[in-house]
Coordinates of C-alpha atoms (C1' of nucleotides) in Angstrom, one line a residue:
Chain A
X1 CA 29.7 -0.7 -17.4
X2 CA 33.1 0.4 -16.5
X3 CA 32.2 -0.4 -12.9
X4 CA 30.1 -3.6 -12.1
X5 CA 31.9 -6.2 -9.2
X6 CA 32.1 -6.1 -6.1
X7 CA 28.8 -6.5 -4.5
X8 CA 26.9 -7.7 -1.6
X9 CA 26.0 -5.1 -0.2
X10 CA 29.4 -3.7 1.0
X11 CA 30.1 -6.2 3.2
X12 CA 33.3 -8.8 2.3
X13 CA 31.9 -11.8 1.7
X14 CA 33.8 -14.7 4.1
X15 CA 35.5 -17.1 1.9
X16 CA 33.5 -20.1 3.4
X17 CA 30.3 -21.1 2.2
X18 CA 28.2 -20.3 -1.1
X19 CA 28.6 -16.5 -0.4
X20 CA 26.2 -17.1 2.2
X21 CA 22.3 -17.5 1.3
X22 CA 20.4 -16.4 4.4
X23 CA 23.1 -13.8 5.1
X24 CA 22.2 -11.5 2.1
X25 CA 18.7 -11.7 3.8
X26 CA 19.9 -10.2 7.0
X27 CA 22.5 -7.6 6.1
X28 CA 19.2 -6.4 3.9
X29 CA 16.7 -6.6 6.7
X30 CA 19.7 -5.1 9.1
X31 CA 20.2 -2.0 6.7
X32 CA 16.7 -1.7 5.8
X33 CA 15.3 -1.7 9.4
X34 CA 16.5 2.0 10.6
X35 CA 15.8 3.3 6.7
X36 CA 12.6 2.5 7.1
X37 CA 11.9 3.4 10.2
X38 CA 13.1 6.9 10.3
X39 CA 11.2 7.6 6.9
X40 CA 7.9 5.5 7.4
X41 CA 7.1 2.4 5.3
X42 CA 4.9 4.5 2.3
X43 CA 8.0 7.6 3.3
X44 CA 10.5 5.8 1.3
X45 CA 10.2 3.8 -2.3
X46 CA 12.2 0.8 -3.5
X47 CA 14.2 2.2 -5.8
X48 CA 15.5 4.8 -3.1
X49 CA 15.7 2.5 -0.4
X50 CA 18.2 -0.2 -2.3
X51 CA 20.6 2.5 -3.2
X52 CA 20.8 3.6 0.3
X53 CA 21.5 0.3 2.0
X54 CA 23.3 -1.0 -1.4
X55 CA 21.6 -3.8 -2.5
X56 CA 20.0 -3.9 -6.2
X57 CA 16.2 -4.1 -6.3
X58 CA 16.8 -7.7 -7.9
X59 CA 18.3 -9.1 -5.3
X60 CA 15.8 -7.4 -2.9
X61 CA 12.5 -8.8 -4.2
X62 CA 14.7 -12.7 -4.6
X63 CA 14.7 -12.5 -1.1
X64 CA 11.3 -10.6 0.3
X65 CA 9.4 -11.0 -3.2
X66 CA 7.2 -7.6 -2.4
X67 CA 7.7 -4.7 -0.4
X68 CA 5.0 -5.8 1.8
X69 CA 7.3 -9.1 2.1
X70 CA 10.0 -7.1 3.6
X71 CA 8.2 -4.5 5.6
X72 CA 7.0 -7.6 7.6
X73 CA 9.9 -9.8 8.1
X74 CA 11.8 -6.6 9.1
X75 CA 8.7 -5.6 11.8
X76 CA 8.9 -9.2 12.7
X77 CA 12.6 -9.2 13.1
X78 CA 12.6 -5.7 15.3
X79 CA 9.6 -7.2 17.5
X80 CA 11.5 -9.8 18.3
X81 CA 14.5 -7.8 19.2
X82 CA 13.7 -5.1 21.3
X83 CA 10.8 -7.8 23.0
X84 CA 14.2 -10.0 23.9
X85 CA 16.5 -6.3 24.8
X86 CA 13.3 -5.6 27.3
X87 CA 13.4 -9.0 28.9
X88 CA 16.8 -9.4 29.4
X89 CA 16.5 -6.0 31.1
X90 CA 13.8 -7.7 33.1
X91 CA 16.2 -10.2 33.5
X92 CA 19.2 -8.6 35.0
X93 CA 17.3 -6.4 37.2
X94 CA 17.3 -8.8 40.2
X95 CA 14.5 -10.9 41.7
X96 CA 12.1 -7.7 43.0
X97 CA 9.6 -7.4 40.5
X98 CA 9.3 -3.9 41.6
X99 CA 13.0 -3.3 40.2
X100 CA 11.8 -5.6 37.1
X101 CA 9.0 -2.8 36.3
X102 CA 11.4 -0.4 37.1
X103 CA 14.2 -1.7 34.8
X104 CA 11.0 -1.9 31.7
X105 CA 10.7 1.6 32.3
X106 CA 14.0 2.8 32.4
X107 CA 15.1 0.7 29.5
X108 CA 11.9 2.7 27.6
X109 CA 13.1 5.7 29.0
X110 CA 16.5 5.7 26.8
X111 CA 15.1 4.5 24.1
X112 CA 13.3 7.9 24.1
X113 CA 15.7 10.5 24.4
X114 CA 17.8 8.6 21.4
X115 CA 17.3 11.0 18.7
X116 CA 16.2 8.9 16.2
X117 CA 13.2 7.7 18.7
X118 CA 9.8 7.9 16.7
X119 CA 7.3 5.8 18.2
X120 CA 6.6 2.0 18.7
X121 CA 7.7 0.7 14.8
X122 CA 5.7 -1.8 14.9
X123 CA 2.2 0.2 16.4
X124 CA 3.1 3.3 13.8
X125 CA 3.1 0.6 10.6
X126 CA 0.0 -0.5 12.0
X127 CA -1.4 2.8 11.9
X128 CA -1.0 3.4 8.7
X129 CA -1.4 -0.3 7.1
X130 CA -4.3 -2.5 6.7
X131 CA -2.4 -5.1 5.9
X132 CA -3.5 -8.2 7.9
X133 CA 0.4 -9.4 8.1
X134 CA 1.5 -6.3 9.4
X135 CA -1.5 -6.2 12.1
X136 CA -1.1 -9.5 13.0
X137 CA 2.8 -8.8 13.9
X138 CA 1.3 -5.7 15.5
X139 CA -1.1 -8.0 18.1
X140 CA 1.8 -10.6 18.5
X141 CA 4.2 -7.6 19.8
X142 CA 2.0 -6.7 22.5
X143 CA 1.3 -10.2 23.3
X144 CA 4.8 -10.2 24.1
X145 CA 4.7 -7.5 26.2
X146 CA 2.1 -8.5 27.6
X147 CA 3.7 -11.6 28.4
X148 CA 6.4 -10.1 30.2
X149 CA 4.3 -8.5 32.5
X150 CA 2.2 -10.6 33.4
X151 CA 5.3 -12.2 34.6
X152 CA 5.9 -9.2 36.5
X153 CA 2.5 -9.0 38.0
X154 CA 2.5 -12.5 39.2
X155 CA 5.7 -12.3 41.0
X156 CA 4.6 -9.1 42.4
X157 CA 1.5 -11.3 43.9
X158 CA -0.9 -9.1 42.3
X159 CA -4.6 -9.9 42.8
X160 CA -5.5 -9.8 39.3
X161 CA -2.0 -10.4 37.5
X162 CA -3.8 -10.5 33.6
X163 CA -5.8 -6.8 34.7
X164 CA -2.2 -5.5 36.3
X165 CA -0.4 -6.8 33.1
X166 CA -2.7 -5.1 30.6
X167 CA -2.5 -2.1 32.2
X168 CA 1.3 -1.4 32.5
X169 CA 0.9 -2.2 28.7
X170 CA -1.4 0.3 27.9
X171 CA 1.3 2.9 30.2
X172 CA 4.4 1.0 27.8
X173 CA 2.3 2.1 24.9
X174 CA 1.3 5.3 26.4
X175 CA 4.5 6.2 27.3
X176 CA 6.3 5.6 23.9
X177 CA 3.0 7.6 22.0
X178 CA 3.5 10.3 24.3
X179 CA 7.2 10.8 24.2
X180 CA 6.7 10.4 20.5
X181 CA 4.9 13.1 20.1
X182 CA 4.4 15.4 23.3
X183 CA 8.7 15.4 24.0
X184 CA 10.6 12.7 25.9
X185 CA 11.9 14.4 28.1
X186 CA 11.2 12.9 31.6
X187 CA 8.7 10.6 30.2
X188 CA 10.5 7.4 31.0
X189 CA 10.7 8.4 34.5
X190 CA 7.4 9.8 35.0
X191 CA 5.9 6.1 33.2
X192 CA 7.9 4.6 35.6
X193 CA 6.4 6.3 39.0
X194 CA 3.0 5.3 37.5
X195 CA 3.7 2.1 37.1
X196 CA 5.0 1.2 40.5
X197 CA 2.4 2.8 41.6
X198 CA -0.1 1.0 39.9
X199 CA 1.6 -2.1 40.9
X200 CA 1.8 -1.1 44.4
X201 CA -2.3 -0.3 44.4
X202 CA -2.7 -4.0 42.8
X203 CA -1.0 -6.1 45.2
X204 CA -1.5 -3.7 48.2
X205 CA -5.8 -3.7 47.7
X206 CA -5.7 -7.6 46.5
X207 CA -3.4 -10.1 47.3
X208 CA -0.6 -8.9 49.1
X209 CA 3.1 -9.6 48.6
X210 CA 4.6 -12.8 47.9
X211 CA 2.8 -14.4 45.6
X212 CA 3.5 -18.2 45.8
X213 CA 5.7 -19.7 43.1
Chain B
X1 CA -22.8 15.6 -21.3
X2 CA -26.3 14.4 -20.3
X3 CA -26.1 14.7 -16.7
X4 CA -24.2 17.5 -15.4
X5 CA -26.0 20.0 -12.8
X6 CA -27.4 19.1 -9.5
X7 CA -24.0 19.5 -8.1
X8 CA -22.4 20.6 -4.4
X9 CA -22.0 17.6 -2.5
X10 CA -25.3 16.0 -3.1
X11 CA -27.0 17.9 -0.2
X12 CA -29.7 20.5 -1.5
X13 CA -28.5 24.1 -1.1
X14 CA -30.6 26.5 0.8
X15 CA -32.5 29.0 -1.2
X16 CA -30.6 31.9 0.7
X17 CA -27.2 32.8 0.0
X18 CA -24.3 32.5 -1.9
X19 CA -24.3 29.0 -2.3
X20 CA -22.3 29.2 0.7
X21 CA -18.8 30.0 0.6
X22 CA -17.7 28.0 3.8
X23 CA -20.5 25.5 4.0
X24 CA -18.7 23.4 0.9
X25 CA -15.4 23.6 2.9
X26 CA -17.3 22.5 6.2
X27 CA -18.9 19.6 4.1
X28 CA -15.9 18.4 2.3
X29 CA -14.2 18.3 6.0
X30 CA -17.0 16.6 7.0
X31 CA -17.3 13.9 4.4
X32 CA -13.8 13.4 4.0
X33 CA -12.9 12.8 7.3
X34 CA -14.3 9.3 8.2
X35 CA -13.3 8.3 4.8
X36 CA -9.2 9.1 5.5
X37 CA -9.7 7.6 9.2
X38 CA -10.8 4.6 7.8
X39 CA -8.9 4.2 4.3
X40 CA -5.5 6.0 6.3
X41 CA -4.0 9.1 4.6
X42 CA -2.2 7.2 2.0
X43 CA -4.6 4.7 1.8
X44 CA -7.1 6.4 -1.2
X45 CA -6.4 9.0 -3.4
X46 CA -7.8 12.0 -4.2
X47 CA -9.5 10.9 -7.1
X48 CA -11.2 7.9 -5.3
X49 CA -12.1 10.3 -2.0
X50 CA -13.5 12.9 -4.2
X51 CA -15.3 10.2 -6.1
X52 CA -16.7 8.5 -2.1
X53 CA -18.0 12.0 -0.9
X54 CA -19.2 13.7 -3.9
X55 CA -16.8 16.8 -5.0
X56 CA -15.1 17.5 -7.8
X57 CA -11.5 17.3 -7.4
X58 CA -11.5 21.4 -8.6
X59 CA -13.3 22.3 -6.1
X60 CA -11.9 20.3 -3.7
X61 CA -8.6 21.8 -4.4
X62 CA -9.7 25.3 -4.5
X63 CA -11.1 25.0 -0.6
X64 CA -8.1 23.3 0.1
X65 CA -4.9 23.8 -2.0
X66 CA -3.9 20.5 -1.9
X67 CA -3.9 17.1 -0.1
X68 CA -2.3 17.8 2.7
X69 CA -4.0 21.2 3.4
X70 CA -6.9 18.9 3.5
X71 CA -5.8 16.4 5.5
X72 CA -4.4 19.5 7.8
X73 CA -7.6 20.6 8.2
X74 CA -9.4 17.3 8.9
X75 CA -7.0 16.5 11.5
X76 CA -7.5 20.0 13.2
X77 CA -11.2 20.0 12.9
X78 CA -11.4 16.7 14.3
X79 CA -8.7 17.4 17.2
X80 CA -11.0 20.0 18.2
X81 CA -14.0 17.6 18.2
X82 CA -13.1 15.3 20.1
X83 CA -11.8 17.3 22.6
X84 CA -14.7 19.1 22.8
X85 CA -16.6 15.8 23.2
X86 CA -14.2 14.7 26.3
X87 CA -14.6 18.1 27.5
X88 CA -18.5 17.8 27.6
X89 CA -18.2 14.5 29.4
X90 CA -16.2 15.6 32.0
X91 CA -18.0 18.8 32.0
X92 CA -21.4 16.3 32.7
X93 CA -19.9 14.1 35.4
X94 CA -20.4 16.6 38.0
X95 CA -18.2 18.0 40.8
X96 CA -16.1 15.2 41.9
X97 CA -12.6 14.7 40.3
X98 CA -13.3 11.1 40.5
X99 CA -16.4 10.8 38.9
X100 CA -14.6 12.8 36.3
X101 CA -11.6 11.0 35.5
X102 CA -14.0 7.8 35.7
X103 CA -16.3 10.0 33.1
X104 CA -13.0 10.4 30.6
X105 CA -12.5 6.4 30.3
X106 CA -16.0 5.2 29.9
X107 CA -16.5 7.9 27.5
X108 CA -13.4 6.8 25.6
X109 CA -14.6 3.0 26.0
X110 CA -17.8 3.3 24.3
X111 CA -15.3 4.7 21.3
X112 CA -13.6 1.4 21.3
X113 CA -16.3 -0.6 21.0
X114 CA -17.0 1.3 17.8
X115 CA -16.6 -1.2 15.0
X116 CA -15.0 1.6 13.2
X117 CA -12.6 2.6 16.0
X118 CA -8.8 2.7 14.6
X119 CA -7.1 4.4 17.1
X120 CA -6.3 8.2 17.4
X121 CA -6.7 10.1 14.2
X122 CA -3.7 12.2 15.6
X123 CA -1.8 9.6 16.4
X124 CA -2.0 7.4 13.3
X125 CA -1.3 10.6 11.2
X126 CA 1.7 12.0 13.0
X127 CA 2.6 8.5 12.7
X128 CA 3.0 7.9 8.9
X129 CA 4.0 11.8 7.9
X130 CA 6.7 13.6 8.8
X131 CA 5.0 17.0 7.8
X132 CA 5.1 20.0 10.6
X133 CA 1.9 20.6 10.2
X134 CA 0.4 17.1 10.8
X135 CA 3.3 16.7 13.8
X136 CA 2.0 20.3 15.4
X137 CA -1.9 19.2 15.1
X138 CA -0.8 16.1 16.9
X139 CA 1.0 18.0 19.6
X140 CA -1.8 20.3 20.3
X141 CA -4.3 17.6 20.3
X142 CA -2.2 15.7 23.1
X143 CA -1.8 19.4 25.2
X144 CA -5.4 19.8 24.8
X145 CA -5.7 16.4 26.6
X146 CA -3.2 17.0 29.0
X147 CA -5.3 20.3 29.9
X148 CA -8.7 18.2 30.4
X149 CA -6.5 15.5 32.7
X150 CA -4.4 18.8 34.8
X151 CA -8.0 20.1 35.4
X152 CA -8.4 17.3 37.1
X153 CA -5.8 16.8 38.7
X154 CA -5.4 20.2 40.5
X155 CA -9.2 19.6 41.8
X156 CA -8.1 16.1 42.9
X157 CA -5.8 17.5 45.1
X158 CA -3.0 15.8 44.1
X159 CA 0.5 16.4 45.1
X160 CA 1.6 17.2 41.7
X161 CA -0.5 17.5 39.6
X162 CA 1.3 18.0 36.5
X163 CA 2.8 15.0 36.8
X164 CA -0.5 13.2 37.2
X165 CA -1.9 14.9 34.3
X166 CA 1.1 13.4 32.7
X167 CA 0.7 9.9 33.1
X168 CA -3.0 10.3 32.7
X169 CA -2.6 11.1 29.4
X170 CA 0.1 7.8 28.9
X171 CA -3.2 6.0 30.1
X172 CA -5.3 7.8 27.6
X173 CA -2.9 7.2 24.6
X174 CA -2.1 4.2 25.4
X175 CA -5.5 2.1 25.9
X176 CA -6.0 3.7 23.0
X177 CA -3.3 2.4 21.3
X178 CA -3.8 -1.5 22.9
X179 CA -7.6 -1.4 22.0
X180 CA -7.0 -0.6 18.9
X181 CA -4.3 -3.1 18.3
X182 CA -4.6 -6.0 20.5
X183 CA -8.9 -6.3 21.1
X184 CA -10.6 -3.2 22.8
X185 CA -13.1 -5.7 25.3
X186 CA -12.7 -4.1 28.1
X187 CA -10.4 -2.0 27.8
X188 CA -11.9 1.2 28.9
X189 CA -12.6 0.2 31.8
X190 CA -9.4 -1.6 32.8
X191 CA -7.8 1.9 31.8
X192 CA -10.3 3.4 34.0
X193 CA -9.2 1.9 36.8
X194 CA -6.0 2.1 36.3
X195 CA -6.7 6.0 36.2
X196 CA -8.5 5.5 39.3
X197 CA -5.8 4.2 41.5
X198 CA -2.9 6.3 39.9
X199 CA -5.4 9.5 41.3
X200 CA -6.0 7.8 44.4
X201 CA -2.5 7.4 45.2
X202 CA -1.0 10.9 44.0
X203 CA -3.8 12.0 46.2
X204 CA -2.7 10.0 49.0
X205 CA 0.7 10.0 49.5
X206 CA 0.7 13.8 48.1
X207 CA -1.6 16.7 49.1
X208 CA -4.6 14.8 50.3
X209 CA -7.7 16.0 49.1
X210 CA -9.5 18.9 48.6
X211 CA -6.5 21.3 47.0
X212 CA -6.0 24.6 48.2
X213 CA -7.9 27.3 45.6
Chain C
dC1 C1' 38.0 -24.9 -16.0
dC2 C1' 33.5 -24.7 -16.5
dG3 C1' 28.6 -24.4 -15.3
dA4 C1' 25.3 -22.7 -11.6
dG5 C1' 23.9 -19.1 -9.3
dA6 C1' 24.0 -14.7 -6.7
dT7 C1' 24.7 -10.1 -7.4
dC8 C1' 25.1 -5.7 -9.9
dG9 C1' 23.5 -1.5 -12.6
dT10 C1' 20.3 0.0 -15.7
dA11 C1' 16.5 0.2 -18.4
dC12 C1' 11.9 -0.6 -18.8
dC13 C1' 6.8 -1.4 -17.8
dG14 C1' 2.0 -0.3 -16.5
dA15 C1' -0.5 1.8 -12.8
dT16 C1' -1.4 5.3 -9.9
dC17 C1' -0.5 9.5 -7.8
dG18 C1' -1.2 14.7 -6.9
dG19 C1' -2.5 18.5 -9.3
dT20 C1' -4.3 21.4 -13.5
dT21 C1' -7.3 22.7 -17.2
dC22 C1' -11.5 23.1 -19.8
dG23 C1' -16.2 23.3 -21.4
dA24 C1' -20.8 23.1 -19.6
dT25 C1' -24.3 23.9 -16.0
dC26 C1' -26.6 26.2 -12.4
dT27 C1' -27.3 30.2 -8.9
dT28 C1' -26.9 34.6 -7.4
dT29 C1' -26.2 39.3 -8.3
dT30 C1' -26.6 43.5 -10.9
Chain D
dA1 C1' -30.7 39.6 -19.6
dA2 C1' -26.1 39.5 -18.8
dA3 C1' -22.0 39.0 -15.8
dA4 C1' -19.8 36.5 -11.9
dG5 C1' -18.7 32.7 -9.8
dA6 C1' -19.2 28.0 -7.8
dT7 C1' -19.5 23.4 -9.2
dC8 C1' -19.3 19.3 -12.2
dG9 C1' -17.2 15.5 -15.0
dA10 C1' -13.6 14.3 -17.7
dA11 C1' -9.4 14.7 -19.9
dC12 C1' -4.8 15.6 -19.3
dC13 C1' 0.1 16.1 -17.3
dG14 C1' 4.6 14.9 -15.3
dA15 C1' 6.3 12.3 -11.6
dT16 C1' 6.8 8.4 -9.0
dC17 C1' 5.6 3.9 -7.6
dG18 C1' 6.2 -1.4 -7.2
dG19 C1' 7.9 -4.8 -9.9
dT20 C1' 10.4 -7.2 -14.0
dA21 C1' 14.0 -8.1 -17.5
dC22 C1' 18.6 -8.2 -19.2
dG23 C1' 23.5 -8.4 -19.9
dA24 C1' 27.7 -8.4 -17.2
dT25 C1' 30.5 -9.7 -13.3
dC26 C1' 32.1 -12.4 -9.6
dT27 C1' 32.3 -16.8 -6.5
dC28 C1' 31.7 -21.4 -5.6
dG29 C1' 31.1 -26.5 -6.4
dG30 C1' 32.3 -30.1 -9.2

DNA sequence: CCGAGATCGTACCGATCGGTTCGATCTTTT
DNA sequence: AAAAGATCGAACCGATCGGTACGATCTCGG
């Protein structure tokens, strides 16, 4: 032991506070998140994954208490994040709901080409997990997709804005399988075209434009 | 030692031949493959799955090498399946593009209904592993789709019909993916009107109908 | 300045994993 | 009848896994 001190995982600790209780917990599920991602959730063991992101398996399982623990607060933590990056995309895309859908897809469509894009994190650990925890974050993601939307259809004055909604999910999902694993390239764009035009076909055939609100 | 004999996989071995060379193979495949698309390719062991469908682990490994050979093998065999099985429907809906398309999502409906339905077996696998091989089988399995849905497409008429092959398969994968993770009532058949309309309108607003041979 | 507690690195544990080997049994071939 | 070869069950192997324990270090509250 010629070389203990200094730890935290890297990060100097603010003098403030009791060197910070719930921040140990994020920086971990901050460094984790990409790790784990890139390699899979089974890809990578404990051991390996602490000496990558610098945090001793001790102070790991304090915090997350099982692997399992930690897989899901970090799929919960990422569903919330990119399900709040897509609707403030939403957001700043104006008041036309067809440049909302059009901003969904075009946010999507950069995730792809990133390098490190490998699918939907939360649909791939379901995939591979029967966990009912990791599932069950799994349905809530696409309930918030959903969610948004259906937003989207209603303003749009769709005839059937719950039918409209689940099927530009099923193109979201269908999009990020495909340019997973059948090349991004274009696939953002192409997702995109679909989608207006299913959302053209919806409130052209049913209820028309200007849905009340 | 009071019970050996009476081996190969529990079924009784045809008095002609040499115990057949490739009909082990074909029923280890067979055997093993609902077993890993249920349990997930990390989810059991070899010991357990050769314990679930009858083979030694020796002769498991001579047919296959080792576990991911296997699981190569499965996921080929099984590509080819159910591509064959989309084919056939499509092949059985008659003449009209429509009535084909519509042929494709009620056929891949009734598979979500399927109490065992877990998603794509492509999908899921590509998902969790970052071997080639898997990744390949996976990318062959989604052009083989895109094939089927191009076929289509050209004898819809539409415009382009790559493109629309293209975002038919997003459909495919992706009511795949919500039925299998957020409730598969229904899904089919929202997806296959979705599928319906997105043909309708690359007809419309493209070529028309009836594509030049 | 001293205890409480968070963290570190390392060693350790039992279980399980993928894969190999071996003796015995049975079938087919010669 | 004897050789060849496929299969079986079980034992075995080294590696890795998730998880725990321990002594040491550092920071903070009192």
């Amino acid at each position: 032991m010629d070389r203990t001190g200094r730890y935290h995982l890297g990060m100097p600790v603010p003098k403030g506070s009791t060197i910070d209780p719930e921040r140990t917990r994020a920086a971990i599920l901050k460094a984790a998140t990409p790790v784990l991602y890139e390699r899979g959730l089974d890809g990578i063991g404990v051991a390996e994954l602490c000496a990558l992101i610098g945090v001793s398996k001790e102070t790991l399982y304090r915090h997350f208490g099982t692997k399992d623990g930690l897989v899901e607060a970090m799929l919960q933590a990422r569903s919330e994040r990119v399900s709040r990056w897509l609707a403030e995309a939403v957001a700043a895309a104006g008041d036309d709901p067809r440049d909302q859908l059009a901003a969904v897809f075009d946010t999507l469509g950069e995730w792809y080409e990133d390098p490190v894009f490998r699918g939907c994190a939360m649909v791939n650990a379901a995939a591979q997990h029967h966990i009912e925890a990791v599932r069950a974050v799994t349905a809530r993601h696409l309930g918030r997709y959903l969610d948004l939307l259906t937003g989207v259809a209603e303003r749009a004055g769709a005839a059937d804005p719950p039918l409209l909604a689940r099927q530009l999910l099923m193109l979201v999902e269908g999009a990020t399988v495909v340019a997973a694993h059948h090349g991004a390239a274009g696939t953002g764009e192409q997702a995109r075209q679909a989608a207006l035009a299913l959302l053209s076909a919806a409130a052209g055939s049913g209820g028309g434009r200007g849905g009340g609100g």
